[in-house]
PDB file of C-alpha atoms in Angstrom:
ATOM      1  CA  UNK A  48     100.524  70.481  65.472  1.00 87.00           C
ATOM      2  CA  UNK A  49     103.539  69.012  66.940  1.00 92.00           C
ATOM      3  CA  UNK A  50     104.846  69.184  70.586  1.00 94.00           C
ATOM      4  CA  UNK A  51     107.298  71.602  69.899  1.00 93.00           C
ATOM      5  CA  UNK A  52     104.388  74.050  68.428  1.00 93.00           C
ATOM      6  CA  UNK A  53     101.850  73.295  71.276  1.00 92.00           C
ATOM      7  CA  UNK A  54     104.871  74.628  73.498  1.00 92.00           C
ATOM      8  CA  UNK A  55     105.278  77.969  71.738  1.00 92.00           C
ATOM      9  CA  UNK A  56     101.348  78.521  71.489  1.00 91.00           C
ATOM     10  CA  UNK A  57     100.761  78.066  74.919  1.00 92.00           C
ATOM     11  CA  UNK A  58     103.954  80.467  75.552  1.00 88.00           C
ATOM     12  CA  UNK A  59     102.787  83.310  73.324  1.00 90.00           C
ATOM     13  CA  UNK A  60      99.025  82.708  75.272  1.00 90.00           C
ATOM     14  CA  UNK A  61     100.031  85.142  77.804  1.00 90.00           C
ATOM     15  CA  UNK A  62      97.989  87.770  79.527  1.00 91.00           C
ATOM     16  CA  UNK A  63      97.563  90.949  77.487  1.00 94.00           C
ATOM     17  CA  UNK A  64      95.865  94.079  78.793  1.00 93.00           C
ATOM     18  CA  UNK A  65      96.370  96.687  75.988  1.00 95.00           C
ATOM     19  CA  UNK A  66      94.523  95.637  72.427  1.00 97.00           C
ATOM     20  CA  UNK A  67      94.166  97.622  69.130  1.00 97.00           C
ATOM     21  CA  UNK A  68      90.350  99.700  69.913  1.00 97.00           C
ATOM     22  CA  UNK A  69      90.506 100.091  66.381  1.00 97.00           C
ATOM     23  CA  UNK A  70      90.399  96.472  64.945  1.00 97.00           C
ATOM     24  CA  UNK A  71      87.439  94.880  66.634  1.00 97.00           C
ATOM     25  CA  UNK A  72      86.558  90.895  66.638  1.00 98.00           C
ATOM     26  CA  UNK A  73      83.819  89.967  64.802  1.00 96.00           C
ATOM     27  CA  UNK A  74      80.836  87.879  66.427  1.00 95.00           C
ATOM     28  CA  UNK A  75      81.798  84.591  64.243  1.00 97.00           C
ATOM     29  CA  UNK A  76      85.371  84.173  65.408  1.00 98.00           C
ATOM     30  CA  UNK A  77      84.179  84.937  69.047  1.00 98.00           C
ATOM     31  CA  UNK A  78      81.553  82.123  68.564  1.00 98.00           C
ATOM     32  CA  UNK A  79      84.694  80.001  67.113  1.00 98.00           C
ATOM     33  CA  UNK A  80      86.423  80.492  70.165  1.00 98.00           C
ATOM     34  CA  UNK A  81      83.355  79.132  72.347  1.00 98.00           C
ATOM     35  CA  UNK A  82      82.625  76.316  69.784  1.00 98.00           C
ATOM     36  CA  UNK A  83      86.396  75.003  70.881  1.00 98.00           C
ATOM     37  CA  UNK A  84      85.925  75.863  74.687  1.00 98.00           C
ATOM     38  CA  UNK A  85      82.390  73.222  74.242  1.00 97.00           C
ATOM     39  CA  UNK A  86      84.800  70.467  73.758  1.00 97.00           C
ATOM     40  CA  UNK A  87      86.834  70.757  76.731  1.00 96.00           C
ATOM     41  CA  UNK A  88      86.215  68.260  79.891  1.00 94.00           C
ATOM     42  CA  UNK A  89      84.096  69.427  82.614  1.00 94.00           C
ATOM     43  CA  UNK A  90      83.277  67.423  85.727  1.00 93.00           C
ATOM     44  CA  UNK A  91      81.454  64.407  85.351  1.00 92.00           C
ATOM     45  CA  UNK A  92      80.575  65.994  82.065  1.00 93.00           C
ATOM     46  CA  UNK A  93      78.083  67.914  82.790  1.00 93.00           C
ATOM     47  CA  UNK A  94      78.362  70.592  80.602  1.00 95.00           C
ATOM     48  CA  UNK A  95      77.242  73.323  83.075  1.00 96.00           C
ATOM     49  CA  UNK A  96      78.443  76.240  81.672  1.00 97.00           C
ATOM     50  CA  UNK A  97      77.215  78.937  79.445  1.00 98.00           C
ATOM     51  CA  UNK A  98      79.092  81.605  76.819  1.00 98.00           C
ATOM     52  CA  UNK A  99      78.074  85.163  76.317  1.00 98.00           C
ATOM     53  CA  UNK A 100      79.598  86.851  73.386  1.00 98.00           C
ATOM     54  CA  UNK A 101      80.358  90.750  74.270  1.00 98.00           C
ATOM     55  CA  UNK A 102      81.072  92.948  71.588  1.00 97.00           C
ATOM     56  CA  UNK A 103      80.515  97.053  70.730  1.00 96.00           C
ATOM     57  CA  UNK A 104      79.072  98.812  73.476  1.00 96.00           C
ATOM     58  CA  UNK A 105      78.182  95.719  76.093  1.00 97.00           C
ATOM     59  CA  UNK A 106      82.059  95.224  75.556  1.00 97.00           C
ATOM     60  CA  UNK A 107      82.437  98.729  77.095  1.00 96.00           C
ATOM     61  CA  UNK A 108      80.164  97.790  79.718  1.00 96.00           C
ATOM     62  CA  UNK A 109      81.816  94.675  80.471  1.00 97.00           C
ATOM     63  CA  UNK A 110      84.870  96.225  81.446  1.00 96.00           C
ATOM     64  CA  UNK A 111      83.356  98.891  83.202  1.00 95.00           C
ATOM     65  CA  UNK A 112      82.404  96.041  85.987  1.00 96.00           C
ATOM     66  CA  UNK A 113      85.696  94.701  86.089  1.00 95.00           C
ATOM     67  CA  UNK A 114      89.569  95.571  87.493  1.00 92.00           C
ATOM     68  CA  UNK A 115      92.927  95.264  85.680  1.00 90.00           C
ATOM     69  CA  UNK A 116      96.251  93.661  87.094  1.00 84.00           C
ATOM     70  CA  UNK A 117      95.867  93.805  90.806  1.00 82.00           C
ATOM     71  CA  UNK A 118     100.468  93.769  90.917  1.00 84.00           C
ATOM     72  CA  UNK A 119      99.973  96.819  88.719  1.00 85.00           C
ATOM     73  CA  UNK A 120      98.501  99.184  91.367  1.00 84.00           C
ATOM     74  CA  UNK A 121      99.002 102.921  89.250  1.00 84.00           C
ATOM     75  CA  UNK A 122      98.168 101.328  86.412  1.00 86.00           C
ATOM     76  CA  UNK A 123      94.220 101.845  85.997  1.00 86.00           C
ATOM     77  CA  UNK A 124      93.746  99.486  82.975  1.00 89.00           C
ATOM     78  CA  UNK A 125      93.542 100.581  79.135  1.00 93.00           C
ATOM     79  CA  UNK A 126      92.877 103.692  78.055  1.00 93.00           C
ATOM     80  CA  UNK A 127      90.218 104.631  74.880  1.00 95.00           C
ATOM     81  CA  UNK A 128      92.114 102.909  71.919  1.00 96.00           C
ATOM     82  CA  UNK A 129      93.804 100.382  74.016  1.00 96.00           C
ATOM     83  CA  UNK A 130      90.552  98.663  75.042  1.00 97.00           C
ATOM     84  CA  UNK A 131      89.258  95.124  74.519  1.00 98.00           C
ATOM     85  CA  UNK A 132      86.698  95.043  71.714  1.00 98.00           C
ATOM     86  CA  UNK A 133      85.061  91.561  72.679  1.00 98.00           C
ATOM     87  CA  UNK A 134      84.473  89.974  75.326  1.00 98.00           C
ATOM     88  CA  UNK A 135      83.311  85.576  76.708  1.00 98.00           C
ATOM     89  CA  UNK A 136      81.634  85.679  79.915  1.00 98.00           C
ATOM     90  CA  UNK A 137      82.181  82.241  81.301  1.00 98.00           C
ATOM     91  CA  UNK A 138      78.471  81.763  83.181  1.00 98.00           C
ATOM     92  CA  UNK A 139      77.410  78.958  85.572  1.00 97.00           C
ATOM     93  CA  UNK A 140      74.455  78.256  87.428  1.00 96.00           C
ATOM     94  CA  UNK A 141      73.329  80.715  90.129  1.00 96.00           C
ATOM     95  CA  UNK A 142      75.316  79.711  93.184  1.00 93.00           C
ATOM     96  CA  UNK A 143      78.084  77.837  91.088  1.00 92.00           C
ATOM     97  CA  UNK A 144      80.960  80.424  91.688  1.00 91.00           C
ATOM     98  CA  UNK A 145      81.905  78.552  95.351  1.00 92.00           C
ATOM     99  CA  UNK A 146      82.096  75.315  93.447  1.00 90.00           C
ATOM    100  CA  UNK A 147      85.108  74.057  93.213  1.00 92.00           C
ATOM    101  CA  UNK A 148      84.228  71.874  89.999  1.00 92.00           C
ATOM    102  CA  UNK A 149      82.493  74.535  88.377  1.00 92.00           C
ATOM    103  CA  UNK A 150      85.360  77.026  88.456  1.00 93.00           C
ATOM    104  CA  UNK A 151      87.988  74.728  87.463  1.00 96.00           C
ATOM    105  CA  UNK A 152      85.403  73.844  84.306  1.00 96.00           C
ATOM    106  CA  UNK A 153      85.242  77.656  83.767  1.00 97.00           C
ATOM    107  CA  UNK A 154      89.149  77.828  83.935  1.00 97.00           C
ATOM    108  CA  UNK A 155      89.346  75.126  81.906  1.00 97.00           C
ATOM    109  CA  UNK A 156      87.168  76.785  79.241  1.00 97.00           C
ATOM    110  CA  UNK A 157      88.829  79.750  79.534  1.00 97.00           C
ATOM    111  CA  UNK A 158      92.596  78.316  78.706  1.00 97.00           C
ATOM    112  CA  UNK A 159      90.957  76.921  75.745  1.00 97.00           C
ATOM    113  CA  UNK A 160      89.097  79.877  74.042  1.00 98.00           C
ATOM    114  CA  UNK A 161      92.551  81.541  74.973  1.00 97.00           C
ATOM    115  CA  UNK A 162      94.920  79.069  73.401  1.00 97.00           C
ATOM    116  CA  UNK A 163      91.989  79.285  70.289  1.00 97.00           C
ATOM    117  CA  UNK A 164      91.938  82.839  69.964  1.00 97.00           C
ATOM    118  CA  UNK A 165      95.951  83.074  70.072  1.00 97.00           C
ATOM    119  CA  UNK A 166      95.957  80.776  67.284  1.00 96.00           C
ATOM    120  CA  UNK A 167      93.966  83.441  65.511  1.00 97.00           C
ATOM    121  CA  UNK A 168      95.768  86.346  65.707  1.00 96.00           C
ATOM    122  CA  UNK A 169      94.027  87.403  68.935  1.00 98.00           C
ATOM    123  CA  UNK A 170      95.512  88.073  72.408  1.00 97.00           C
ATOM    124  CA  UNK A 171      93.485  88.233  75.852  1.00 97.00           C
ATOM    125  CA  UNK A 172      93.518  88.454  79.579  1.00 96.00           C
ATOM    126  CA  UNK A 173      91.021  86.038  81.859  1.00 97.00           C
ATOM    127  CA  UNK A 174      89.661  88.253  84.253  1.00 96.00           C
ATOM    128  CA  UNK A 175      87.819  87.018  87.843  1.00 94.00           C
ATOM    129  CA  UNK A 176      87.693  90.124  89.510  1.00 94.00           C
ATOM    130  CA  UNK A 177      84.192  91.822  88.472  1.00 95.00           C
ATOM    131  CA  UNK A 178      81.553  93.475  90.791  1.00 95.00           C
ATOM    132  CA  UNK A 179      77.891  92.230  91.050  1.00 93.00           C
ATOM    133  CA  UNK A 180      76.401  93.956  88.587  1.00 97.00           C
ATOM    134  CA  UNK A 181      78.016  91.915  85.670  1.00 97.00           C
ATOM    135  CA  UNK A 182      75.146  89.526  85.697  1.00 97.00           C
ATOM    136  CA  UNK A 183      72.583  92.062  85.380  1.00 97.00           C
ATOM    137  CA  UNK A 184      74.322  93.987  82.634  1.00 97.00           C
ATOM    138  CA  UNK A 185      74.522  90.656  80.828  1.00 98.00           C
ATOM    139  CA  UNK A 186      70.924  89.629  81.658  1.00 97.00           C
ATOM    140  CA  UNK A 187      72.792  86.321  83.503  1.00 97.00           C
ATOM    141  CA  UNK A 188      70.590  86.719  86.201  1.00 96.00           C
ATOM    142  CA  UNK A 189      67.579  86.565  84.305  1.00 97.00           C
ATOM    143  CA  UNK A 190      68.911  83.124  83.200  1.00 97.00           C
ATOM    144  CA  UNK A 191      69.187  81.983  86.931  1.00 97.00           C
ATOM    145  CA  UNK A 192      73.339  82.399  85.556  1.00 98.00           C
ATOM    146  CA  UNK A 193      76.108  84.197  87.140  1.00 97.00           C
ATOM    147  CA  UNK A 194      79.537  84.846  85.945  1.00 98.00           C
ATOM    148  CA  UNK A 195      82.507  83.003  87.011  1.00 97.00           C
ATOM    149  CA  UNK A 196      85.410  84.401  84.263  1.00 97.00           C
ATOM    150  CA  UNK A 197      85.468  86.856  81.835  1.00 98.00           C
ATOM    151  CA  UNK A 198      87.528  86.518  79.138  1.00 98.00           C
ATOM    152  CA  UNK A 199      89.049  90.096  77.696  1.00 98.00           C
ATOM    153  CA  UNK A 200      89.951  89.968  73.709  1.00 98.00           C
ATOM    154  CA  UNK A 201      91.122  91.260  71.032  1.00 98.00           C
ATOM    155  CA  UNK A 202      93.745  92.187  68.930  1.00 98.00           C
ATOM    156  CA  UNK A 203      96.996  93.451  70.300  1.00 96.00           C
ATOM    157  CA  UNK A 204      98.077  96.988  70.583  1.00 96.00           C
ATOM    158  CA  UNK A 205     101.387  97.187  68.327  1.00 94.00           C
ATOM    159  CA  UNK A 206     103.251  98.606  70.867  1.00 94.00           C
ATOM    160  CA  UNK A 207     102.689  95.867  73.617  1.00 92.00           C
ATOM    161  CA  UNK A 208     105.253  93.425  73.967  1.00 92.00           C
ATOM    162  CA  UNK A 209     104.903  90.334  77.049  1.00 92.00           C
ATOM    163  CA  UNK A 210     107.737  88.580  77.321  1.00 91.00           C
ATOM    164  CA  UNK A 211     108.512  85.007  79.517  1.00 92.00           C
ATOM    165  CA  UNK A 212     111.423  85.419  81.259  1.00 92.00           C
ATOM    166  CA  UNK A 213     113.064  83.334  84.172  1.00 92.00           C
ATOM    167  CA  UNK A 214     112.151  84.076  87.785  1.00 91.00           C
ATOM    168  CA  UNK A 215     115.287  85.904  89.478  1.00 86.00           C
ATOM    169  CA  UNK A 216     115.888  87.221  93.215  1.00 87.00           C
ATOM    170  CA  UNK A 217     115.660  90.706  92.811  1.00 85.00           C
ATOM    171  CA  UNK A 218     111.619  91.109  91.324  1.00 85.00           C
ATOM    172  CA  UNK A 219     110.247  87.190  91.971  1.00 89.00           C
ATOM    173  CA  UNK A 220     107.166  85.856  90.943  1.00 93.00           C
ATOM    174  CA  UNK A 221     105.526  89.302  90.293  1.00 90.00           C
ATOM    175  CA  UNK A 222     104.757  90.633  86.912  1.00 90.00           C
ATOM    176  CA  UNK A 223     105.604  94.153  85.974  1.00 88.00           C
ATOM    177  CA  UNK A 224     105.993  96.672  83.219  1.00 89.00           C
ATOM    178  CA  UNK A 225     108.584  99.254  81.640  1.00 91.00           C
ATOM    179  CA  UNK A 226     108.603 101.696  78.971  1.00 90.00           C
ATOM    180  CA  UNK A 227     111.165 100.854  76.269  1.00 91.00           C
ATOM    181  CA  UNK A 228     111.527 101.901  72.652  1.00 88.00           C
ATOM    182  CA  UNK A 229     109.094 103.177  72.039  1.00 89.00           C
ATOM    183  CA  UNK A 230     106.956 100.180  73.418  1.00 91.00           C
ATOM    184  CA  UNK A 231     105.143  99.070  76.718  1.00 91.00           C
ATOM    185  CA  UNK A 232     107.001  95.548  77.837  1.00 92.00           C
ATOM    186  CA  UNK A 233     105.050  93.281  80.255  1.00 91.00           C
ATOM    187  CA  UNK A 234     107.263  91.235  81.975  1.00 92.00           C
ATOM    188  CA  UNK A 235     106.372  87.926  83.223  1.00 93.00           C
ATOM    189  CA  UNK A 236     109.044  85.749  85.407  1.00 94.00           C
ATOM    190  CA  UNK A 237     108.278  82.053  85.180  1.00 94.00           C
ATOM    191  CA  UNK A 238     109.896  79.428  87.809  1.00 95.00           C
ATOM    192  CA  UNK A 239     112.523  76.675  85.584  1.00 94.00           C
ATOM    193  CA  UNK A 240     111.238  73.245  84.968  1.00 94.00           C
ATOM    194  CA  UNK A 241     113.586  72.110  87.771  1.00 95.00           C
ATOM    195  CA  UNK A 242     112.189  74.389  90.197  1.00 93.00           C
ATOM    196  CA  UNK A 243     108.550  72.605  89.653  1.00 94.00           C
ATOM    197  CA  UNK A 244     109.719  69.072  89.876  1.00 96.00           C
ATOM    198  CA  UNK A 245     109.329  67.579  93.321  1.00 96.00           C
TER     199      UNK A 245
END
């Protein structure tokens, strides 16, 4: 992979919130995903964190403990057939989610199983906003674990587009969505390399 390709990979890794129900993601290319996210850095390599694989009906429980795009507020998330069919809880140690470290390793791991799965055909949204009850639906707490990102996946519905698009005056920073053709476009304003460079 060349520079050129890393650049469009990590372009087309963009959030996605509405996936194909009907195609789901099988166990082995979720543990492919994790198997890359084990080689990223963490903090003073400690290899903290743990990977739980979500898939059938814990999927559907997963996301019933978690909220979609908090810019999109009458938007309520995906509807049945638009839903994620697999899910990567990102799990630390209980008491982990204040540390700093810990969630930058999780964020880390997360950019990675989502720049993996994008390579394979699969799109996905990192989610931090869950209630409590996540880590007893997973049996974290059992594991003295707790979640600290979940990482929504699957394959994309075929009438979702996200498109990268220069920041302008009139919407900023914030995301949003129309309905054309026949298709749901997620807009996603992104500030010029210029703008970054202090």
């Amino acid at each position: 992979m060349n520079e050129r390709e890393l650049v469009e990979l990590v372009a087309a890794s963009r959030s996605y919130r509405r996936f194909d129900e009907g195609r789901p993601v099988e166990e082995g290319l979720l543990r492919s995903l994790v198997d890359a996210a084990r080689l990223a850095p963490t903090a003073n390599n400690t290899q903290l964190l743990r990977f739980h694989l979500s898939t059938g009906a814990e999927a559907l429980e997963v996301m019933s403990h978690h909220r979609w795009a908090g810019l999109l507020k009458d938007w309520d998330g995906p509807e049945a057939g638009e839903r994620p069919t697999a899910y990567v809880t990102i799990a630390g140690p209980a008491g982990t989610r204040t540390n700093a470290l810990r969630n930058q390793d999780a964020g880390i791991a997360a950019q990675t199983i989502m720049l993996a799965a994008r390579a394979a055909g699969l799109v996905g949204c990192m989610v931090a906003s869950f209630d409590a009850g996540l880590a007893a639906a997973l049996g974290l707490d059992e594991k003295d674990l707790e979640p600290l990102l979940v990482c929504a996946l699957g394959y994309p519905a075929p009438d979702e587009r996200v498109v990268v698009e220069g920041a302008g005056p009139e919407r900023g920073l914030a995301y949003w969505r129309e309905r054309r053709d026949d298709a749901w476009v997620h807009h996603v304003p992104k500030l010029g390399l210029d703008d970054l460079l202090v």
